[in-house]
CSV table of C-alpha atoms in Angstrom, one decimal:
chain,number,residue,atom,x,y,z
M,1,UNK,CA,137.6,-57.7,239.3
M,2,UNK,CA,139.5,-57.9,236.1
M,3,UNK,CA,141.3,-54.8,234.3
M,4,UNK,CA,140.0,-53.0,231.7
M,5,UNK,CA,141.9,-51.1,229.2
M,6,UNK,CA,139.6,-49.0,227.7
M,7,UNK,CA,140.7,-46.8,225.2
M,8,UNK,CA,139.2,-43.2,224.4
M,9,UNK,CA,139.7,-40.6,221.8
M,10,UNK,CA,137.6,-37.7,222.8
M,11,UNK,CA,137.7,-33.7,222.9
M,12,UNK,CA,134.8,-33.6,226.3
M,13,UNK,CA,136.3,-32.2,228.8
M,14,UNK,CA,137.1,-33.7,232.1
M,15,UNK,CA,136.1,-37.4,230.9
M,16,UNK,CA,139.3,-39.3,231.3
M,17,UNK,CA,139.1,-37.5,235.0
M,18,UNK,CA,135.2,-39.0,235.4
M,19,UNK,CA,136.0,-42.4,234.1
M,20,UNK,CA,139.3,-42.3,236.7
M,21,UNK,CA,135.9,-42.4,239.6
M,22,UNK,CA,135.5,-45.9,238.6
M,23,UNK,CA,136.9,-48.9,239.7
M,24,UNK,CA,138.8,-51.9,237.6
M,25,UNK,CA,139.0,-49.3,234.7
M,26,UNK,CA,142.6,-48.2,233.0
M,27,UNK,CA,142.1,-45.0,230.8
M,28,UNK,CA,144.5,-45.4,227.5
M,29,UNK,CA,143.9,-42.1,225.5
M,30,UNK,CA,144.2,-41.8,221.9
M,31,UNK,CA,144.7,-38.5,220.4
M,32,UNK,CA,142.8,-39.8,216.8
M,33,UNK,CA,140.8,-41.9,215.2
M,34,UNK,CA,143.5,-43.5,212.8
M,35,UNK,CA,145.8,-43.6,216.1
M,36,UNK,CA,142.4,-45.9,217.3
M,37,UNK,CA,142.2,-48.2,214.8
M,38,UNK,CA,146.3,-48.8,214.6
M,39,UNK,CA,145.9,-49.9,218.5
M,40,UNK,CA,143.0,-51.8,217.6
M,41,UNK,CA,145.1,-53.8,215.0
M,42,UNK,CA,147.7,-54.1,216.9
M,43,UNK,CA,149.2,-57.1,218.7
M,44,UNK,CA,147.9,-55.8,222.2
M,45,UNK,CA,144.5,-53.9,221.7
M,46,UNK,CA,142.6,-52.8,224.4
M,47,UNK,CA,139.7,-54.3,226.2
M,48,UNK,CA,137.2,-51.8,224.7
M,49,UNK,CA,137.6,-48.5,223.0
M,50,UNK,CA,134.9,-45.1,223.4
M,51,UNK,CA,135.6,-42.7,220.0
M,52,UNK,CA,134.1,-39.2,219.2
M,53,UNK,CA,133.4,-38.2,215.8
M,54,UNK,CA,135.3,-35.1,216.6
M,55,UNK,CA,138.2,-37.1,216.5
M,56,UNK,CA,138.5,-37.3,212.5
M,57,UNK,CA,136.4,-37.9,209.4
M,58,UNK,CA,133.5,-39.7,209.3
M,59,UNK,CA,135.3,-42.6,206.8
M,60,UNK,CA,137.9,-42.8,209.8
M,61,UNK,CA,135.2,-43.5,212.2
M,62,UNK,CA,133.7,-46.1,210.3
M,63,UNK,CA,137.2,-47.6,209.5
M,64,UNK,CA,137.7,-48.1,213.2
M,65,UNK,CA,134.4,-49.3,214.2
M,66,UNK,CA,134.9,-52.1,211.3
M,67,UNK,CA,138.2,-52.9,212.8
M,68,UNK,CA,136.9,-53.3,216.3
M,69,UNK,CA,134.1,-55.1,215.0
M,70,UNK,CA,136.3,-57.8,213.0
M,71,UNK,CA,138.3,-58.3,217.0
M,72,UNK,CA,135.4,-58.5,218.9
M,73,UNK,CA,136.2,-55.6,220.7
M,74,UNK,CA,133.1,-53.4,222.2
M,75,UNK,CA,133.0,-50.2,220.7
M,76,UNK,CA,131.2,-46.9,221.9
M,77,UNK,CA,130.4,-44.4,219.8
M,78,UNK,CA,129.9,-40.5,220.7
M,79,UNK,CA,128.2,-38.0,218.0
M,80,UNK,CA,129.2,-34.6,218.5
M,81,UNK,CA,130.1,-33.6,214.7
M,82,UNK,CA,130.0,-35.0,211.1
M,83,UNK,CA,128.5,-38.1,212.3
M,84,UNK,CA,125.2,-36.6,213.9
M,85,UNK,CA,123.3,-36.3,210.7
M,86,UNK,CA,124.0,-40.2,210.7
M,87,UNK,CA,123.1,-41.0,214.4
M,88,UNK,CA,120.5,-44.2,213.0
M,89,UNK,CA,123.4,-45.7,210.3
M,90,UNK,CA,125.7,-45.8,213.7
M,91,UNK,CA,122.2,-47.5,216.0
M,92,UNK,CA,121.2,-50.1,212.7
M,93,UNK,CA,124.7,-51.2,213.1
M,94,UNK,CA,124.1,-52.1,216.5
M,95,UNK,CA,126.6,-49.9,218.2
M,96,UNK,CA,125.8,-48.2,221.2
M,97,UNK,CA,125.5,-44.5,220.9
M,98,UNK,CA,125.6,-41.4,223.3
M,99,UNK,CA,125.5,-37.6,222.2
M,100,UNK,CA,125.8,-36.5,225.5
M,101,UNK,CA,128.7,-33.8,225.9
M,102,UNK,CA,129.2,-34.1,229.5
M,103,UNK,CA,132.1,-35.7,230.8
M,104,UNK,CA,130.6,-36.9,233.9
M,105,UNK,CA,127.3,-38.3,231.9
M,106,UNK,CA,129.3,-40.0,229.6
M,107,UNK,CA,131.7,-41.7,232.3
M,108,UNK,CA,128.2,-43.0,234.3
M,109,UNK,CA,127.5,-44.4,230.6
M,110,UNK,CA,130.1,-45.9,229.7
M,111,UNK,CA,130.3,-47.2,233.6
M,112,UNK,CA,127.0,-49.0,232.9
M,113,UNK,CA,127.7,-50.4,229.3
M,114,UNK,CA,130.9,-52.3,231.0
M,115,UNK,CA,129.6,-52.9,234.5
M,116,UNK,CA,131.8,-51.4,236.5
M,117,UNK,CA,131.0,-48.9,239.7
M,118,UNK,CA,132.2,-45.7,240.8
M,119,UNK,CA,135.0,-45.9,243.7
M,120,UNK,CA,133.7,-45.7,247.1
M,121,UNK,CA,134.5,-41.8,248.9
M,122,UNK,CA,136.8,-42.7,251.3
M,123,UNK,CA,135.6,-43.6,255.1
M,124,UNK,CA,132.1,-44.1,253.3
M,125,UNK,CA,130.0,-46.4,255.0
M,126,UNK,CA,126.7,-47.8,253.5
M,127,UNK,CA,124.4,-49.3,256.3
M,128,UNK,CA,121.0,-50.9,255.6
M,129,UNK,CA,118.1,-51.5,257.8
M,130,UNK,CA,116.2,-54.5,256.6
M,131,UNK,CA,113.8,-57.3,257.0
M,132,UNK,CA,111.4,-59.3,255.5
M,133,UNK,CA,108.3,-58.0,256.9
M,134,UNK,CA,106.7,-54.9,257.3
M,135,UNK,CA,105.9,-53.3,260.7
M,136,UNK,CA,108.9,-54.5,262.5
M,137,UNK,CA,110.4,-51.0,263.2
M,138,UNK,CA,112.8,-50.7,260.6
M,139,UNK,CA,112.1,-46.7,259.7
M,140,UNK,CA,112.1,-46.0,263.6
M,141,UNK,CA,115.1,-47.5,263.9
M,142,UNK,CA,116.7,-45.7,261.0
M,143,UNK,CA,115.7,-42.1,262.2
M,144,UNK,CA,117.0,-43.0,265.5
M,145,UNK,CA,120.3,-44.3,263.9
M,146,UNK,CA,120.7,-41.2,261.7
M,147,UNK,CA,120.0,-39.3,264.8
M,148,UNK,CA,122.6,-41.1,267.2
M,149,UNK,CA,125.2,-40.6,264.1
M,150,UNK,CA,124.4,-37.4,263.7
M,151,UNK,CA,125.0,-36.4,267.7
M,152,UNK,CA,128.7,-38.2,267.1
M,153,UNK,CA,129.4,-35.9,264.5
M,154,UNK,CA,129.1,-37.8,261.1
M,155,UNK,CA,127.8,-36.7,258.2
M,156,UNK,CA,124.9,-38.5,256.7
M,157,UNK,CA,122.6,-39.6,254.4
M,158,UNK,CA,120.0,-41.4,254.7
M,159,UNK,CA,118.3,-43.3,251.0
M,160,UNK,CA,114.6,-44.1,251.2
M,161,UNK,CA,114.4,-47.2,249.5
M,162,UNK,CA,110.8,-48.5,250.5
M,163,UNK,CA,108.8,-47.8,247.4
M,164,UNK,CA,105.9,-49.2,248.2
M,165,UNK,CA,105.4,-47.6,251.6
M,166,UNK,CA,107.8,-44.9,253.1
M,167,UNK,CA,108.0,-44.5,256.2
M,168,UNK,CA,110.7,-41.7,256.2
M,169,UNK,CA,108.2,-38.7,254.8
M,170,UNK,CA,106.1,-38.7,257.8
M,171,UNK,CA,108.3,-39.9,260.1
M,172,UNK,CA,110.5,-36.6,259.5
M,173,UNK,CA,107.1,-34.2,258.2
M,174,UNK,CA,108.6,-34.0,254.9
M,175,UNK,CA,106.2,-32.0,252.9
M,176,UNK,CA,105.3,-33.2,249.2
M,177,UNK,CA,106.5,-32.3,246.1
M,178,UNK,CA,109.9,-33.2,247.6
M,179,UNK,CA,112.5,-33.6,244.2
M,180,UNK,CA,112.3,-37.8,244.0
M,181,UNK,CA,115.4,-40.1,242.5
M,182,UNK,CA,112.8,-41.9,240.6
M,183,UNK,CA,113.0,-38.9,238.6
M,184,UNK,CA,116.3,-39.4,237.2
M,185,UNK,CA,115.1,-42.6,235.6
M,186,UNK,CA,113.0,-40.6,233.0
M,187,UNK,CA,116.4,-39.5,231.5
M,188,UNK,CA,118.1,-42.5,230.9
M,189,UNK,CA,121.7,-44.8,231.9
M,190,UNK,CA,123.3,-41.4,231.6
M,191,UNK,CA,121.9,-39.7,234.7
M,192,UNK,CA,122.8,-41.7,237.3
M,193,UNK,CA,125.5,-39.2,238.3
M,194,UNK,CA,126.9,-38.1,241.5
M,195,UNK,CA,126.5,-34.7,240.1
M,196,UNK,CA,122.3,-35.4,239.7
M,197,UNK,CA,121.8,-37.3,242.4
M,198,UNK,CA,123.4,-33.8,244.3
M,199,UNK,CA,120.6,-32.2,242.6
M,200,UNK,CA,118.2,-34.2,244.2
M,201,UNK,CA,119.1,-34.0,247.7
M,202,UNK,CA,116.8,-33.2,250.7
M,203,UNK,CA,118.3,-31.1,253.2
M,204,UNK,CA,116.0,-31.5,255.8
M,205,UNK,CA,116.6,-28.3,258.3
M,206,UNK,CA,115.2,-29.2,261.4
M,207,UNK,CA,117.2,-32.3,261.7
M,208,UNK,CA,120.7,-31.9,259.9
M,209,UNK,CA,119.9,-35.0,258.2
M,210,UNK,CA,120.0,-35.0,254.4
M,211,UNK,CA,117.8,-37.7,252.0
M,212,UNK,CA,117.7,-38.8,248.9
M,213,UNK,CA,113.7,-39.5,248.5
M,214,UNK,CA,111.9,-42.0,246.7
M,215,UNK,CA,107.7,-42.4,246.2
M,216,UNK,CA,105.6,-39.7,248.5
M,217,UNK,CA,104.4,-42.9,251.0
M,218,UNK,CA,101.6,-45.2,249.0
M,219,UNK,CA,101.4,-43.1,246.4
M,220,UNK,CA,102.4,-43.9,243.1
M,221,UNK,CA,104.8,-46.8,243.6
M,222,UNK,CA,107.6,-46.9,240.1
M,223,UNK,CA,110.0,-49.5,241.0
M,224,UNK,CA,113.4,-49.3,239.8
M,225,UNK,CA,115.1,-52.4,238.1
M,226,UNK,CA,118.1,-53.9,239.6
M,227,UNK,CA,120.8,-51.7,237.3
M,228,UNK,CA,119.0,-48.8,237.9
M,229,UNK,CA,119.7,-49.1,241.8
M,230,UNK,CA,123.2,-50.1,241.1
M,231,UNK,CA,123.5,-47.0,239.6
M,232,UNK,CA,121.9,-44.7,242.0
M,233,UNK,CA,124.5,-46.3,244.8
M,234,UNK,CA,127.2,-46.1,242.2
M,235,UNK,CA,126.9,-42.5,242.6
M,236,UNK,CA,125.9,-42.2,245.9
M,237,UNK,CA,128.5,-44.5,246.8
M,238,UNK,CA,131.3,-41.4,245.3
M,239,UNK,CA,129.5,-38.8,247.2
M,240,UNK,CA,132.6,-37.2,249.4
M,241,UNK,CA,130.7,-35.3,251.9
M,242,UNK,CA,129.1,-38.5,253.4
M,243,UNK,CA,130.7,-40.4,256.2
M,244,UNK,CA,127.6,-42.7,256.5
M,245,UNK,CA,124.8,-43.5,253.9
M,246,UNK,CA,121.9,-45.3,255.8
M,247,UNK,CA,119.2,-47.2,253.9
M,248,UNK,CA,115.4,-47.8,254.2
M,249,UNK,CA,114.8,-50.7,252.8
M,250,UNK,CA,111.4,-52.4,252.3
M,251,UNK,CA,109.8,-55.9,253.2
M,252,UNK,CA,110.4,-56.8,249.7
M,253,UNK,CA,113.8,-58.1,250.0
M,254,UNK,CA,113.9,-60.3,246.8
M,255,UNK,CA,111.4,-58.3,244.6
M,256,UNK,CA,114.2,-55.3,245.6
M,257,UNK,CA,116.9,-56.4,246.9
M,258,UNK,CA,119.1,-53.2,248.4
M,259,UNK,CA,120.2,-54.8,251.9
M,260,UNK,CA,121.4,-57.7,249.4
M,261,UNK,CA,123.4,-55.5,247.1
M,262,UNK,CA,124.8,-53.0,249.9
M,263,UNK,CA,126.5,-56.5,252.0
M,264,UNK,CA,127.5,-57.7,248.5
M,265,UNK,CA,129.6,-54.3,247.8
M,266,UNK,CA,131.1,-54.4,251.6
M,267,UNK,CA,128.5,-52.0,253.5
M,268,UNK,CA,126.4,-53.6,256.4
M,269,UNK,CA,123.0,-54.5,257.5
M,270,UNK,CA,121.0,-54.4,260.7
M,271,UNK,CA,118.0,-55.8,261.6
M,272,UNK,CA,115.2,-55.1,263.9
M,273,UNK,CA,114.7,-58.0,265.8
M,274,UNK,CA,111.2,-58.3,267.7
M,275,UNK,CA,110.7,-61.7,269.8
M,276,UNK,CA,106.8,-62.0,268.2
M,277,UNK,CA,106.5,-64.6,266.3
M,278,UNK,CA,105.5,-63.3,262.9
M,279,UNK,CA,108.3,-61.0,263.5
M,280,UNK,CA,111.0,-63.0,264.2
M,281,UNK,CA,109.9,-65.6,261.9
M,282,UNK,CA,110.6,-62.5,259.2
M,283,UNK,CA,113.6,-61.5,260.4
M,284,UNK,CA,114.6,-65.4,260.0
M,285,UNK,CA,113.4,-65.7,256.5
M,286,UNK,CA,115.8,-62.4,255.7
M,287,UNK,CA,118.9,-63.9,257.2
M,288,UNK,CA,118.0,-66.9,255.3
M,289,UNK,CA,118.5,-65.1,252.3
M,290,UNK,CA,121.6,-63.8,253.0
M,291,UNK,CA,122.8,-67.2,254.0
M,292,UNK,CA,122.0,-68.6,251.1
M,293,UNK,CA,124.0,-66.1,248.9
M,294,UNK,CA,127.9,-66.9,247.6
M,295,UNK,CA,129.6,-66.4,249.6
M,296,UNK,CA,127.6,-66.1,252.8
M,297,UNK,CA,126.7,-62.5,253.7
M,298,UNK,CA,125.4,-63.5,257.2
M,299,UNK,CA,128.8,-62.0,259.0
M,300,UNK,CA,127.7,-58.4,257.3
M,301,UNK,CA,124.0,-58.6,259.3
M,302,UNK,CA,123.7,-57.3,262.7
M,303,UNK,CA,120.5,-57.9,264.8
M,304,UNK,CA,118.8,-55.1,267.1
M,305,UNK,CA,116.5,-56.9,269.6
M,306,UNK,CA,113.5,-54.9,270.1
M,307,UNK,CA,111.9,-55.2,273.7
M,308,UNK,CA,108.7,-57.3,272.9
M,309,UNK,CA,105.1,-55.2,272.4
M,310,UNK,CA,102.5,-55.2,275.4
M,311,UNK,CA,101.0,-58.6,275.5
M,312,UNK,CA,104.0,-60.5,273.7
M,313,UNK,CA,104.9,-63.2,276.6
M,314,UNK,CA,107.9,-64.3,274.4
M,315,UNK,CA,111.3,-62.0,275.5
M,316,UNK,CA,114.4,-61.2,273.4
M,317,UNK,CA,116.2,-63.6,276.2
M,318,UNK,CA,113.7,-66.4,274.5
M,319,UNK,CA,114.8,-65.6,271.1
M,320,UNK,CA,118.4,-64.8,271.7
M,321,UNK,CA,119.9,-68.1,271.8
M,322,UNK,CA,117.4,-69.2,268.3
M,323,UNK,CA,119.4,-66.5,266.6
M,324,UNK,CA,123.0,-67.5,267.8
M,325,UNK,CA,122.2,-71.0,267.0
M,326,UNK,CA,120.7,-70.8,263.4
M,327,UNK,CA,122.8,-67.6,262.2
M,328,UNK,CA,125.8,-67.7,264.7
M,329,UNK,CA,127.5,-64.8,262.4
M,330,UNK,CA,124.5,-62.4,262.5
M,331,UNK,CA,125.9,-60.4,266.0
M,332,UNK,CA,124.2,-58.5,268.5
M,333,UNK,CA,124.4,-54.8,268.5
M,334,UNK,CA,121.9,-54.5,271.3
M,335,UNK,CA,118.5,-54.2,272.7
M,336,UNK,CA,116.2,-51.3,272.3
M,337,UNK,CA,113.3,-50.8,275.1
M,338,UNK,CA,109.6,-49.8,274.5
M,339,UNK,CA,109.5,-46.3,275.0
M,340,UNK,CA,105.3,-46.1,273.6
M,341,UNK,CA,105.4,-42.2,275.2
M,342,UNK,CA,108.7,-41.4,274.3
M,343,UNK,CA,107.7,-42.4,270.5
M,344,UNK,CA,104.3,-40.8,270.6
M,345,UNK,CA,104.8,-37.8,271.9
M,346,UNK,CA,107.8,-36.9,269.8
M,347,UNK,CA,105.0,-38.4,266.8
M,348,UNK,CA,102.1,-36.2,267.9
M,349,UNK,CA,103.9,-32.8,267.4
M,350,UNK,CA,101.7,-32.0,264.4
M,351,UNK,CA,103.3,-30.6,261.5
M,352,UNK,CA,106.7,-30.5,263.6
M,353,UNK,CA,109.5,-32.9,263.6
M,354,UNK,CA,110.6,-33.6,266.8
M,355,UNK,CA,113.4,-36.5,267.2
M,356,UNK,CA,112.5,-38.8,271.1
M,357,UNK,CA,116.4,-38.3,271.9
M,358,UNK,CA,115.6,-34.7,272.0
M,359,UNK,CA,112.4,-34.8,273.9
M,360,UNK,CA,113.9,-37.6,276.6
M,361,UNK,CA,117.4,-36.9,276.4
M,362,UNK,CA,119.0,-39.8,279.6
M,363,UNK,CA,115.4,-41.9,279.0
M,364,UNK,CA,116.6,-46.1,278.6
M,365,UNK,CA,115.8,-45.2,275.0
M,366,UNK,CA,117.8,-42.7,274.5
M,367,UNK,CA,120.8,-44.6,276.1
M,368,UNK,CA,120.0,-47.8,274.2
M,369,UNK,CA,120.4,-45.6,271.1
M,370,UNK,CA,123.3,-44.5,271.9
M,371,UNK,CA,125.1,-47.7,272.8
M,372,UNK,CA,123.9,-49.2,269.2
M,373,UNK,CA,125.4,-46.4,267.6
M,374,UNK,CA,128.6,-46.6,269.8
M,375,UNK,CA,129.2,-50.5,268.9
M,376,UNK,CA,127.8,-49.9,265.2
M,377,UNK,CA,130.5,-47.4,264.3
M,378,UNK,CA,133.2,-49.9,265.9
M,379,UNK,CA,132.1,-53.0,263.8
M,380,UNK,CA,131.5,-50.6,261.0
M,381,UNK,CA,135.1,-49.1,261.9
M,382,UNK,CA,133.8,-45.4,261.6
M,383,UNK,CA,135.8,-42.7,263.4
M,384,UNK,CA,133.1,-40.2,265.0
M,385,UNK,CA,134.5,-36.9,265.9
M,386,UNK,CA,132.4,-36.8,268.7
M,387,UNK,CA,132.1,-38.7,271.8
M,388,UNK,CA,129.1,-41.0,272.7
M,389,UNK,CA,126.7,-38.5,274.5
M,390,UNK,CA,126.4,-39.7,278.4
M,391,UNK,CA,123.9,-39.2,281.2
M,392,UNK,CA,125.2,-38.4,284.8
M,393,UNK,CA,124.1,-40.6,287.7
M,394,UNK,CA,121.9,-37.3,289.0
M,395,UNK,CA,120.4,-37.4,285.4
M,396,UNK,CA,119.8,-40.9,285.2
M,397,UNK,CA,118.3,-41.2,288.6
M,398,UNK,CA,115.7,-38.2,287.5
M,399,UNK,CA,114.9,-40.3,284.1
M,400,UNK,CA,114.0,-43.5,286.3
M,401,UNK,CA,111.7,-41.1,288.5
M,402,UNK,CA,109.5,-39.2,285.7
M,403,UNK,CA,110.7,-36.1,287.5
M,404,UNK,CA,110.7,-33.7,284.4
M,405,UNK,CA,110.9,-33.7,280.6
M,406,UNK,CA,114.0,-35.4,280.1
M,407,UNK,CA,112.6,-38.7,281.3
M,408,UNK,CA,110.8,-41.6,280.4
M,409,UNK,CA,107.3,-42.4,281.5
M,410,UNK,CA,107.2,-43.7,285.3
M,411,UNK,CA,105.7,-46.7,283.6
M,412,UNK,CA,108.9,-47.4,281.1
M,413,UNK,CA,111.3,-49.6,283.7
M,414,UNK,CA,115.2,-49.2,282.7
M,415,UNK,CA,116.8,-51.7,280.6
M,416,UNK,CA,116.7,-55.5,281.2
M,417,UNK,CA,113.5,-55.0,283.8
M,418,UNK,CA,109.6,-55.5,283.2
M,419,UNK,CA,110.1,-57.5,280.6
M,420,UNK,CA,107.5,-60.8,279.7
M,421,UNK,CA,108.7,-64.2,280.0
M,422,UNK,CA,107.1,-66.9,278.9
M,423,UNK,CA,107.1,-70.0,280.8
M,424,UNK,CA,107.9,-72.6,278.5
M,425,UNK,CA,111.1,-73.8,277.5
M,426,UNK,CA,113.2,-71.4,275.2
M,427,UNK,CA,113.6,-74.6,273.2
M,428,UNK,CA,109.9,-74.4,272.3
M,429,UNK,CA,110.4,-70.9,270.5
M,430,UNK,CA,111.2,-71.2,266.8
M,431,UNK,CA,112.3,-69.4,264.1
């Protein structure tokens, strides 16, 4: 990304430290208008220039907006003074205009206005769970991700970004009236601040998981446009206390695009992988899209087989190899069994959220879960604090037998066993 020298005269406090949050930006700072316009006419002037009406009179301001305007250079305009009374003069000229006296609000404006983004937090990691089809398992496999990174000892959160259908509210009992990100549209460029988006946080209690929440399920779907999402990520994306941001994404993946724009910026994206046909053909149509993208964003997707429903004759051994050949880039992270009474009994706690790795802790679930986790944060090069959680031999003996709580159902055979084949060459199976 190219430089820009933006140059700022301004009394808000802590701006030039806001505006030092965001990358390919170099802060010049200009102690008054008159100093503005001699840099403006100057052999070097900068890139673009912000001014405050504090910084002079009002015939200084429009002397240096003239100036600007007779170089081409973008000018940005903030009314704290003299010039308010004259806020639709500075708006008929076609100048953009904030009165905003928040240092932070006015970076995240300015941000926007010259397209650049907010610096990653350092060791942040954005991961997104995608596909392009619904009821593949992508909101399981995100609580059961948030869970497994949560047992390591990272800090995250996890960004609901299936508008048309979360699955995250009941999935973790989230009562309604939760505070919603779709809120901080109503309020303009200017809000899409790490401070706001703070304000907004979930801190869900019962599973040390925080969440930044969009639409209560069906209800009401508001879609944000593509800068308004930038945005939002922008300042989630500065968010210090994070180690891992995990997103929800919907089926949608061209009409909203997240899994798109977090492998564009660097992050990763993993994909629920069933061997059914509709399923896999969906999963094929995602990676397409990322394939087709400059430069190919394939070698940011990871795939997570999902052991096939009851009745599915084609295996993930079927698929495998249709995956390695068409997207040779998209890597494994794993397999992830059935576990239909592991899932629905931790579902059918009524009001209660209760996560399946507590209720079967050494189940082939739970140790898939773990695994994925384990090589996830390795390809994602996170650090956990923590180790991965193990299961003795004694324990996983018990969890093959049924013999109490902590185990799978008799009928849930470990990893790799009971699985369907179908008979016909793996050749036959397409994408």
């Amino acid at each position: 990304m190219k430089e820009i020298e933006l140059l700022i005269v301004s009394t808000t406090p802590g701006l030039p430290e806001a505006l030092s949050q965001y990358e390919g930006l170099r802060i010049a700072i200009g102690p008054t208008l008159r100093f503005a316009e001699n840099l403006i006419t100057s052999v070097q002037p900068p890139n673009a220039v912000y001014v405050e009406d504090t910084g002079g009179t009002l015939d200084q301001l429009w002397s240096a907006i003239h100036a600007a305007q007779s170089r081409g250079i973008p000018m940005f305009i903030g009314l704290h003074s003299v010039g308010l009374a004259h806020q639709t003069d500075f708006t008929d000229a076609g100048l953009a205009v904030t009165t905003d006296r928040d240092g932070s609000a006015i970076a995240s404006w300015l941000a926007s206005l010259l397209g650049v983004r907010a610096r990653a937090a350092a060791h942040q990691t954005v991961i997104a769970v995608a596909g392009a089809k619904g009821g593949i398992g992508k909101t399981l496999l995100v609580a059961l991700l948030a869970e497994g990174m949560k047992r390591r000892g990272l800090r995250v959160l996890v960004v609901d970004g299936d508008l048309s259908n979360s699955g995250i509210v009941p999935t973790f009992r989230i009562p309604s009236g939760f505070p919603s990100y779709l809120q901080l549209r109503e309020d303009g460029p200017a809000a899409w601040t790490p401070q706001n988006v703070r304000r907004i946080i979930y801190r869900h209690r019962e599973s040390g998981i925080d969440f930044l929440l969009g639409s209560e399920e069906t209800a009401d779907v508001r879609d944000l446009v593509k800068t308004e999402w930038e945005a939002l990520m922008q300042a989630v994306r500065s968010l210090s206390e994070y180690d891992v941001v995990l997103l929800d994404t919907g089926p949608e993946i061209k009409k909203r695009p997240y899994a798109l724009i977090a492998a564009r910026d660097g992050g990763w994206v993993v994909l629920p992988t069933p061997p059914g046909r509709k399923e896999r053909i969906g999963v094929g149509n995602a990676l397409r899209v990322f394939q087709a993208f400059t430069p190919d964003l394939t070698p940011q997707c990871r795939l997570v087989y999902m052991e096939p429903e009851k009745g599915v004759k084609i295996s993930v051994d079927d698929i495998r190899p249709l995956f390695q050949r068409h997207f040779p880039a998209a890597l494994e992270l794993g397999v992830l069994p059935r576990a239909p009474r592991q899932i629905g009994e931790a579902d059918e706690e009524g009001d209660r959220y209760v996560c399946p790795l507590d209720l079967y802790p050494h189940s082939a679930l739970s140790t898939a879960v773990h695994q994925i986790v384990d090589d996830l944060c390795k390809t994602a090069r996170l650090n956990p604090p923590q180790p991965m959680p193990r299961s003795s031999a004694w324990q996983r003996l018990l969890a093959r037998l049924g013999r109490d709580r902590a185990a799978p159902p008799a009928s849930l055979a470990p990893h790799g066993a009971g699985l369907y084949h179908d008979a016909r060459d793996t050749q036959e199976v397409r994408l």
